[in-house]
Amino acid sequence: MAELVLSSLDRGVLTLTFNRPDRLNAWTDALGRRYFDLLAEAEEDRRVRAVVVTGAGRGFCAGADFETLGAIQQGAYEAEPDPRPNTFPLTIGKPVIAAVNGACAGLGMVHALMCDLVFTAEEAKWTTAFARRGLIAEYGLGWVLPRVMGQQRAMDVLLSGRTFSGREAYEMGLALRAVPGERLLAEARAYAGELAAYSSPASMAVIKRQVWGDWAATLDESYERATREMLTSFRRPDFAEGVASFVERRDPDFPALGKDVS
């Protein structure tokens, strides 16, 4: 049986590839468990500084597998619950970058947007699909989308369930970059490689926690938390190394992410 998620590590960048290309990497419980297991392992692996997530073949993830949906409709679905929610990638202290290479639909779109950054192929096909399947905005998308792309655009893609291109996804704010498909993975990996080489793992972990965690905070709460985090950062070796490398005009050599941060 083929690996459901492929894994490769190169110079601090871990690439995870959903590997059900014959089904456009449609989501199953088993695929989800393997993906989350690999993210949990990446969190503990001192060699990993950044993660890129993509799909094998023509799709990123075409949503929930139709066999699963059919079983749910017939009342024959026997869930294999995973205690980790679909927001699990947000709890990983290392940056996770989605490289959306093709079909990105429904639950697949959820998992693209549960990454910290999104790169997309210009020609990739995106859709929420939910309203056209008699479903609702699943797994927090009703909360995420208005904050990422604005109320009207969120309503559009959720109510219509229409298909749109990676280029439009970029224009609406769902992706950081839209590039030709043949360049997608190289560009995402190159960006992740810069994070791995030049950004402090401790700083990235705290910043990630701040950005995701402060969405529901007031300005005063965010300010107070940032002040505490700043004072703590002064005591980390990352701060000393960041200043020294700048003064000495050399590349930084930051320590791996420590347990005290993650």
mmCIF file of C-alpha atoms in Angstrom:
data_model
loop_
_atom_site.group_PDB
_atom_site.id
_atom_site.type_symbol
_atom_site.label_atom_id
_atom_site.label_comp_id
_atom_site.label_asym_id
_atom_site.label_seq_id
_atom_site.Cartn_x
_atom_site.Cartn_y
_atom_site.Cartn_z
ATOM 1 C CA MET A 1 0.000 0.000 0.000
ATOM 2 C CA ALA A 2 1.391 3.420 -0.997
ATOM 3 C CA GLU A 3 2.254 5.966 1.659
ATOM 4 C CA LEU A 4 -0.723 8.298 2.127
ATOM 5 C CA VAL A 5 1.581 11.265 2.793
ATOM 6 C CA LEU A 6 5.099 11.409 1.416
ATOM 7 C CA SER A 7 7.810 13.100 3.474
ATOM 8 C CA SER A 8 11.198 14.512 2.486
ATOM 9 C CA LEU A 9 13.622 16.824 4.305
ATOM 10 C CA ASP A 10 16.126 19.119 2.609
ATOM 11 C CA ARG A 11 18.158 21.830 4.364
ATOM 12 C CA GLY A 12 15.638 22.396 7.102
ATOM 13 C CA VAL A 13 12.554 22.301 4.861
ATOM 14 C CA LEU A 14 10.215 19.343 5.291
ATOM 15 C CA THR A 15 7.946 18.697 2.295
ATOM 16 C CA LEU A 16 4.768 16.724 2.982
ATOM 17 C CA THR A 17 2.867 15.481 -0.079
ATOM 18 C CA PHE A 18 -0.686 14.157 0.040
ATOM 19 C CA ASN A 19 -0.373 10.969 -1.980
ATOM 20 C CA ARG A 20 -3.718 9.785 -3.361
ATOM 21 C CA PRO A 21 -3.231 11.183 -6.887
ATOM 22 C CA ASP A 22 -5.817 8.852 -8.428
ATOM 23 C CA ARG A 23 -8.454 10.539 -6.200
ATOM 24 C CA LEU A 24 -7.024 14.074 -6.451
ATOM 25 C CA ASN A 25 -5.786 13.498 -2.883
ATOM 26 C CA ALA A 26 -9.311 13.400 -1.480
ATOM 27 C CA TRP A 27 -9.291 13.470 2.306
ATOM 28 C CA THR A 28 -9.798 10.336 4.389
ATOM 29 C CA ASP A 29 -9.480 9.724 8.118
ATOM 30 C CA ALA A 30 -6.323 7.705 7.486
ATOM 31 C CA LEU A 31 -4.717 10.430 5.347
ATOM 32 C CA GLY A 32 -5.560 13.047 7.977
ATOM 33 C CA ARG A 33 -4.065 10.994 10.794
ATOM 34 C CA ARG A 34 -0.854 10.445 8.832
ATOM 35 C CA TYR A 35 -0.585 14.147 7.955
ATOM 36 C CA PHE A 36 -1.066 15.217 11.566
ATOM 37 C CA ASP A 37 1.354 12.529 12.790
ATOM 38 C CA LEU A 38 4.035 13.880 10.454
ATOM 39 C CA LEU A 39 3.390 17.442 11.609
ATOM 40 C CA ALA A 40 3.720 16.301 15.231
ATOM 41 C CA GLU A 41 7.004 14.579 14.371
ATOM 42 C CA ALA A 42 8.199 17.744 12.608
ATOM 43 C CA GLU A 43 7.499 19.711 15.772
ATOM 44 C CA GLU A 44 9.904 17.435 17.685
ATOM 45 C CA ASP A 45 12.538 17.162 14.939
ATOM 46 C CA ARG A 46 15.260 19.741 15.550
ATOM 47 C CA ARG A 47 16.329 19.517 11.909
ATOM 48 C CA VAL A 48 12.976 20.842 10.636
ATOM 49 C CA ARG A 49 12.690 24.622 10.428
ATOM 50 C CA ALA A 50 9.759 24.998 8.003
ATOM 51 C CA VAL A 51 7.147 22.760 6.371
ATOM 52 C CA VAL A 52 5.727 22.805 2.832
ATOM 53 C CA VAL A 53 2.479 20.901 2.161
ATOM 54 C CA THR A 54 1.426 19.962 -1.371
ATOM 55 C CA GLY A 55 -0.359 17.244 -3.350
ATOM 56 C CA ALA A 56 0.801 14.532 -5.720
ATOM 57 C CA GLY A 57 -0.443 14.628 -9.291
ATOM 58 C CA ARG A 58 -3.107 17.090 -10.469
ATOM 59 C CA GLY A 59 -4.690 17.970 -7.132
ATOM 60 C CA PHE A 60 -3.871 19.516 -3.796
ATOM 61 C CA CYS A 61 -6.897 17.993 -2.055
ATOM 62 C CA ALA A 62 -10.298 17.648 -3.718
ATOM 63 C CA GLY A 63 -12.157 17.617 -0.413
ATOM 64 C CA ALA A 64 -13.626 14.714 1.530
ATOM 65 C CA ASP A 65 -13.504 11.391 -0.306
ATOM 66 C CA PHE A 66 -16.856 10.672 -1.964
ATOM 67 C CA GLU A 67 -16.889 7.158 -0.506
ATOM 68 C CA THR A 68 -16.874 8.785 2.915
ATOM 69 C CA LEU A 69 -19.629 11.222 1.930
ATOM 70 C CA GLY A 70 -21.688 8.364 0.514
ATOM 71 C CA ALA A 71 -21.303 6.346 3.703
ATOM 72 C CA ILE A 72 -22.390 9.341 5.775
ATOM 73 C CA GLN A 73 -25.452 9.828 3.561
ATOM 74 C CA GLN A 74 -26.414 6.157 3.940
ATOM 75 C CA GLY A 75 -25.815 6.134 7.696
ATOM 76 C CA ALA A 76 -23.062 3.545 7.265
ATOM 77 C CA TYR A 77 -20.092 5.712 8.188
ATOM 78 C CA GLU A 78 -18.036 4.448 11.097
ATOM 79 C CA ALA A 79 -15.772 7.268 12.186
ATOM 80 C CA GLU A 80 -12.220 6.704 13.375
ATOM 81 C CA PRO A 81 -11.953 9.820 15.529
ATOM 82 C CA ASP A 82 -8.691 11.678 15.842
ATOM 83 C CA PRO A 83 -8.550 13.924 18.915
ATOM 84 C CA ARG A 84 -6.662 16.550 16.917
ATOM 85 C CA PRO A 85 -8.947 19.106 15.200
ATOM 86 C CA ASN A 86 -8.451 20.371 11.659
ATOM 87 C CA THR A 87 -6.846 23.464 13.200
ATOM 88 C CA PHE A 88 -3.954 21.267 14.415
ATOM 89 C CA PRO A 89 -1.379 22.754 11.959
ATOM 90 C CA LEU A 90 -1.863 26.130 13.661
ATOM 91 C CA THR A 91 -0.558 24.671 16.931
ATOM 92 C CA ILE A 92 2.753 23.611 15.354
ATOM 93 C CA GLY A 93 5.501 26.057 16.283
ATOM 94 C CA LYS A 94 7.097 25.907 12.847
ATOM 95 C CA PRO A 95 5.756 27.748 9.789
ATOM 96 C CA VAL A 96 3.577 25.606 7.522
ATOM 97 C CA ILE A 97 3.258 26.666 3.881
ATOM 98 C CA ALA A 98 0.619 25.271 1.528
ATOM 99 C CA ALA A 99 1.670 24.827 -2.103
ATOM 100 C CA VAL A 100 -1.704 24.430 -3.841
ATOM 101 C CA ASN A 101 -0.804 22.699 -7.090
ATOM 102 C CA GLY A 102 -4.285 21.781 -8.325
ATOM 103 C CA ALA A 103 -7.838 21.019 -7.206
ATOM 104 C CA CYS A 104 -8.453 22.618 -3.812
ATOM 105 C CA ALA A 105 -12.047 21.997 -2.799
ATOM 106 C CA GLY A 106 -14.130 21.860 0.358
ATOM 107 C CA LEU A 107 -12.117 20.194 3.093
ATOM 108 C CA GLY A 108 -9.027 20.615 0.923
ATOM 109 C CA MET A 109 -9.562 24.381 1.008
ATOM 110 C CA VAL A 110 -9.918 24.174 4.789
ATOM 111 C CA HIS A 111 -6.522 22.503 5.042
ATOM 112 C CA ALA A 112 -4.863 24.959 2.673
ATOM 113 C CA LEU A 113 -6.065 27.841 4.841
ATOM 114 C CA MET A 114 -5.025 26.101 8.062
ATOM 115 C CA CYS A 115 -1.464 26.681 6.891
ATOM 116 C CA ASP A 116 0.328 29.901 7.806
ATOM 117 C CA LEU A 117 1.055 30.907 4.216
ATOM 118 C CA VAL A 118 -0.395 29.816 0.880
ATOM 119 C CA PHE A 119 1.289 29.633 -2.517
ATOM 120 C CA THR A 120 -0.943 28.570 -5.407
ATOM 121 C CA ALA A 121 -0.577 27.578 -9.023
ATOM 122 C CA GLU A 122 -2.295 30.210 -11.145
ATOM 123 C CA GLU A 123 -4.320 27.520 -12.885
ATOM 124 C CA ALA A 124 -5.329 25.617 -9.725
ATOM 125 C CA LYS A 125 -9.086 25.247 -9.254
ATOM 126 C CA TRP A 126 -10.464 26.420 -5.897
ATOM 127 C CA THR A 127 -13.981 26.017 -4.522
ATOM 128 C CA THR A 128 -15.697 25.830 -1.165
ATOM 129 C CA ALA A 129 -18.307 23.527 -2.774
ATOM 130 C CA PHE A 130 -20.316 23.213 0.469
ATOM 131 C CA ALA A 131 -23.538 24.945 -0.634
ATOM 132 C CA ARG A 132 -23.646 22.809 -3.795
ATOM 133 C CA ARG A 133 -23.481 19.643 -1.691
ATOM 134 C CA GLY A 134 -26.153 20.671 0.816
ATOM 135 C CA LEU A 135 -23.479 21.372 3.443
ATOM 136 C CA ILE A 136 -22.383 24.423 5.432
ATOM 137 C CA ALA A 137 -19.125 26.363 5.949
ATOM 138 C CA GLU A 138 -17.192 23.579 7.625
ATOM 139 C CA TYR A 139 -14.424 23.492 10.222
ATOM 140 C CA GLY A 140 -14.155 27.206 10.925
ATOM 141 C CA LEU A 141 -14.174 28.567 7.359
ATOM 142 C CA GLY A 142 -17.132 30.783 8.265
ATOM 143 C CA TRP A 143 -14.787 32.434 10.774
ATOM 144 C CA VAL A 144 -11.558 32.381 8.752
ATOM 145 C CA LEU A 145 -12.734 33.530 5.333
ATOM 146 C CA PRO A 146 -14.257 36.921 6.297
ATOM 147 C CA ARG A 147 -11.074 37.777 8.181
ATOM 148 C CA VAL A 148 -8.822 36.783 5.295
ATOM 149 C CA MET A 149 -10.780 38.076 2.293
ATOM 150 C CA GLY A 150 -13.547 40.316 3.670
ATOM 151 C CA GLN A 151 -17.249 39.764 4.295
ATOM 152 C CA GLN A 152 -18.571 40.166 0.749
ATOM 153 C CA ARG A 153 -15.997 37.947 -0.930
ATOM 154 C CA ALA A 154 -16.413 35.313 1.778
ATOM 155 C CA MET A 155 -20.168 35.340 1.238
ATOM 156 C CA ASP A 156 -19.625 35.011 -2.510
ATOM 157 C CA VAL A 157 -17.399 31.925 -2.403
ATOM 158 C CA LEU A 158 -19.428 30.272 0.367
ATOM 159 C CA LEU A 159 -22.951 30.926 -0.935
ATOM 160 C CA SER A 160 -22.217 30.280 -4.597
ATOM 161 C CA GLY A 161 -19.816 27.369 -4.207
ATOM 162 C CA ARG A 162 -18.387 28.531 -7.535
ATOM 163 C CA THR A 163 -15.014 27.427 -8.860
ATOM 164 C CA PHE A 164 -12.296 30.047 -9.185
ATOM 165 C CA SER A 165 -8.658 30.008 -10.261
ATOM 166 C CA GLY A 166 -5.521 30.270 -8.195
ATOM 167 C CA ARG A 167 -4.950 33.679 -9.752
ATOM 168 C CA GLU A 168 -8.327 34.869 -8.401
ATOM 169 C CA ALA A 169 -7.586 33.233 -5.033
ATOM 170 C CA TYR A 170 -4.457 35.400 -4.881
ATOM 171 C CA GLU A 171 -6.352 38.526 -5.931
ATOM 172 C CA MET A 172 -8.948 37.914 -3.194
ATOM 173 C CA GLY A 173 -6.262 37.501 -0.520
ATOM 174 C CA LEU A 174 -6.400 33.730 -0.054
ATOM 175 C CA ALA A 175 -2.815 33.230 -1.229
ATOM 176 C CA LEU A 176 0.468 35.057 -0.782
ATOM 177 C CA ARG A 177 1.616 34.230 -4.309
ATOM 178 C CA ALA A 178 0.139 32.798 -7.510
ATOM 179 C CA VAL A 179 2.716 31.408 -9.946
ATOM 180 C CA PRO A 180 2.733 29.110 -12.979
ATOM 181 C CA GLY A 181 2.260 25.532 -11.832
ATOM 182 C CA GLU A 182 5.659 24.370 -13.033
ATOM 183 C CA ARG A 183 7.343 26.869 -10.683
ATOM 184 C CA LEU A 184 5.056 26.425 -7.668
ATOM 185 C CA LEU A 185 6.883 23.867 -5.569
ATOM 186 C CA ALA A 186 10.305 25.384 -6.264
ATOM 187 C CA GLU A 187 9.100 28.842 -5.196
ATOM 188 C CA ALA A 188 7.382 27.556 -2.057
ATOM 189 C CA ARG A 189 10.458 25.562 -1.081
ATOM 190 C CA ALA A 190 12.756 28.506 -1.809
ATOM 191 C CA TYR A 191 10.647 30.748 0.440
ATOM 192 C CA ALA A 192 10.609 28.096 3.172
ATOM 193 C CA GLY A 193 14.363 27.727 2.731
ATOM 194 C CA GLU A 194 14.868 31.431 3.422
ATOM 195 C CA LEU A 195 12.841 31.114 6.618
ATOM 196 C CA ALA A 196 14.919 28.079 7.607
ATOM 197 C CA ALA A 197 18.198 29.863 6.938
ATOM 198 C CA TYR A 198 17.618 33.398 8.155
ATOM 199 C CA SER A 199 14.705 33.533 10.626
ATOM 200 C CA SER A 200 14.896 32.581 14.288
ATOM 201 C CA PRO A 201 12.875 29.419 15.031
ATOM 202 C CA ALA A 202 11.897 30.841 18.417
ATOM 203 C CA SER A 203 10.787 34.129 16.875
ATOM 204 C CA MET A 204 8.744 32.360 14.196
ATOM 205 C CA ALA A 205 7.012 30.155 16.778
ATOM 206 C CA VAL A 206 6.048 33.114 18.948
ATOM 207 C CA ILE A 207 4.983 35.267 15.987
ATOM 208 C CA LYS A 208 2.823 32.441 14.670
ATOM 209 C CA ARG A 209 1.202 32.105 18.096
ATOM 210 C CA GLN A 210 0.654 35.871 18.264
ATOM 211 C CA VAL A 211 -0.918 36.199 14.822
ATOM 212 C CA TRP A 212 -3.323 33.270 15.158
ATOM 213 C CA GLY A 213 -3.981 33.787 18.860
ATOM 214 C CA ASP A 214 -4.609 37.533 18.723
ATOM 215 C CA TRP A 215 -7.481 37.420 16.227
ATOM 216 C CA ALA A 216 -9.927 37.344 19.103
ATOM 217 C CA ALA A 217 -7.924 39.635 21.399
ATOM 218 C CA THR A 218 -8.369 43.353 21.990
ATOM 219 C CA LEU A 219 -5.582 45.757 21.072
ATOM 220 C CA ASP A 220 -4.710 46.202 24.744
ATOM 221 C CA GLU A 221 -4.560 42.426 25.289
ATOM 222 C CA SER A 222 -2.378 41.982 22.225
ATOM 223 C CA TYR A 223 -0.088 44.815 23.337
ATOM 224 C CA GLU A 224 0.337 43.381 26.823
ATOM 225 C CA ARG A 225 1.063 39.925 25.492
ATOM 226 C CA ALA A 226 3.580 41.281 22.980
ATOM 227 C CA THR A 227 5.357 43.168 25.755
ATOM 228 C CA ARG A 228 5.711 39.978 27.805
ATOM 229 C CA GLU A 229 6.934 38.036 24.797
ATOM 230 C CA MET A 230 9.431 40.782 23.911
ATOM 231 C CA LEU A 231 10.969 40.770 27.390
ATOM 232 C CA THR A 232 11.274 36.987 27.217
ATOM 233 C CA SER A 233 12.907 37.178 23.776
ATOM 234 C CA PHE A 234 15.655 39.423 25.167
ATOM 235 C CA ARG A 235 16.816 36.476 27.292
ATOM 236 C CA ARG A 236 16.958 33.937 24.468
ATOM 237 C CA PRO A 237 20.181 33.044 22.615
ATOM 238 C CA ASP A 238 18.345 33.860 19.375
ATOM 239 C CA PHE A 239 18.427 37.558 20.267
ATOM 240 C CA ALA A 240 22.144 37.517 20.969
ATOM 241 C CA GLU A 241 22.834 35.637 17.743
ATOM 242 C CA GLY A 242 20.547 37.884 15.705
ATOM 243 C CA VAL A 243 22.349 41.015 16.870
ATOM 244 C CA ALA A 244 25.817 39.471 16.551
ATOM 245 C CA SER A 245 25.227 38.203 13.006
ATOM 246 C CA PHE A 246 23.954 41.632 11.960
ATOM 247 C CA VAL A 247 26.944 43.467 13.472
ATOM 248 C CA GLU A 248 29.391 40.932 12.054
ATOM 249 C CA ARG A 249 27.677 40.971 8.641
ATOM 250 C CA ARG A 250 27.253 37.213 8.426
ATOM 251 C CA ASP A 251 24.379 34.776 8.149
ATOM 252 C CA PRO A 252 22.793 33.893 11.508
ATOM 253 C CA ASP A 253 23.232 30.503 13.142
ATOM 254 C CA PHE A 254 20.086 30.271 15.256
ATOM 255 C CA PRO A 255 19.541 27.332 17.632
ATOM 256 C CA ALA A 256 16.777 24.835 16.959
ATOM 257 C CA LEU A 257 13.348 25.473 18.445
ATOM 258 C CA GLY A 258 13.376 24.711 22.160
ATOM 259 C CA LYS A 259 10.705 23.233 24.381
ATOM 260 C CA ASP A 260 10.460 26.501 26.305
ATOM 261 C CA VAL A 261 8.987 28.173 23.191
ATOM 262 C CA SER A 262 6.900 25.512 21.473
#
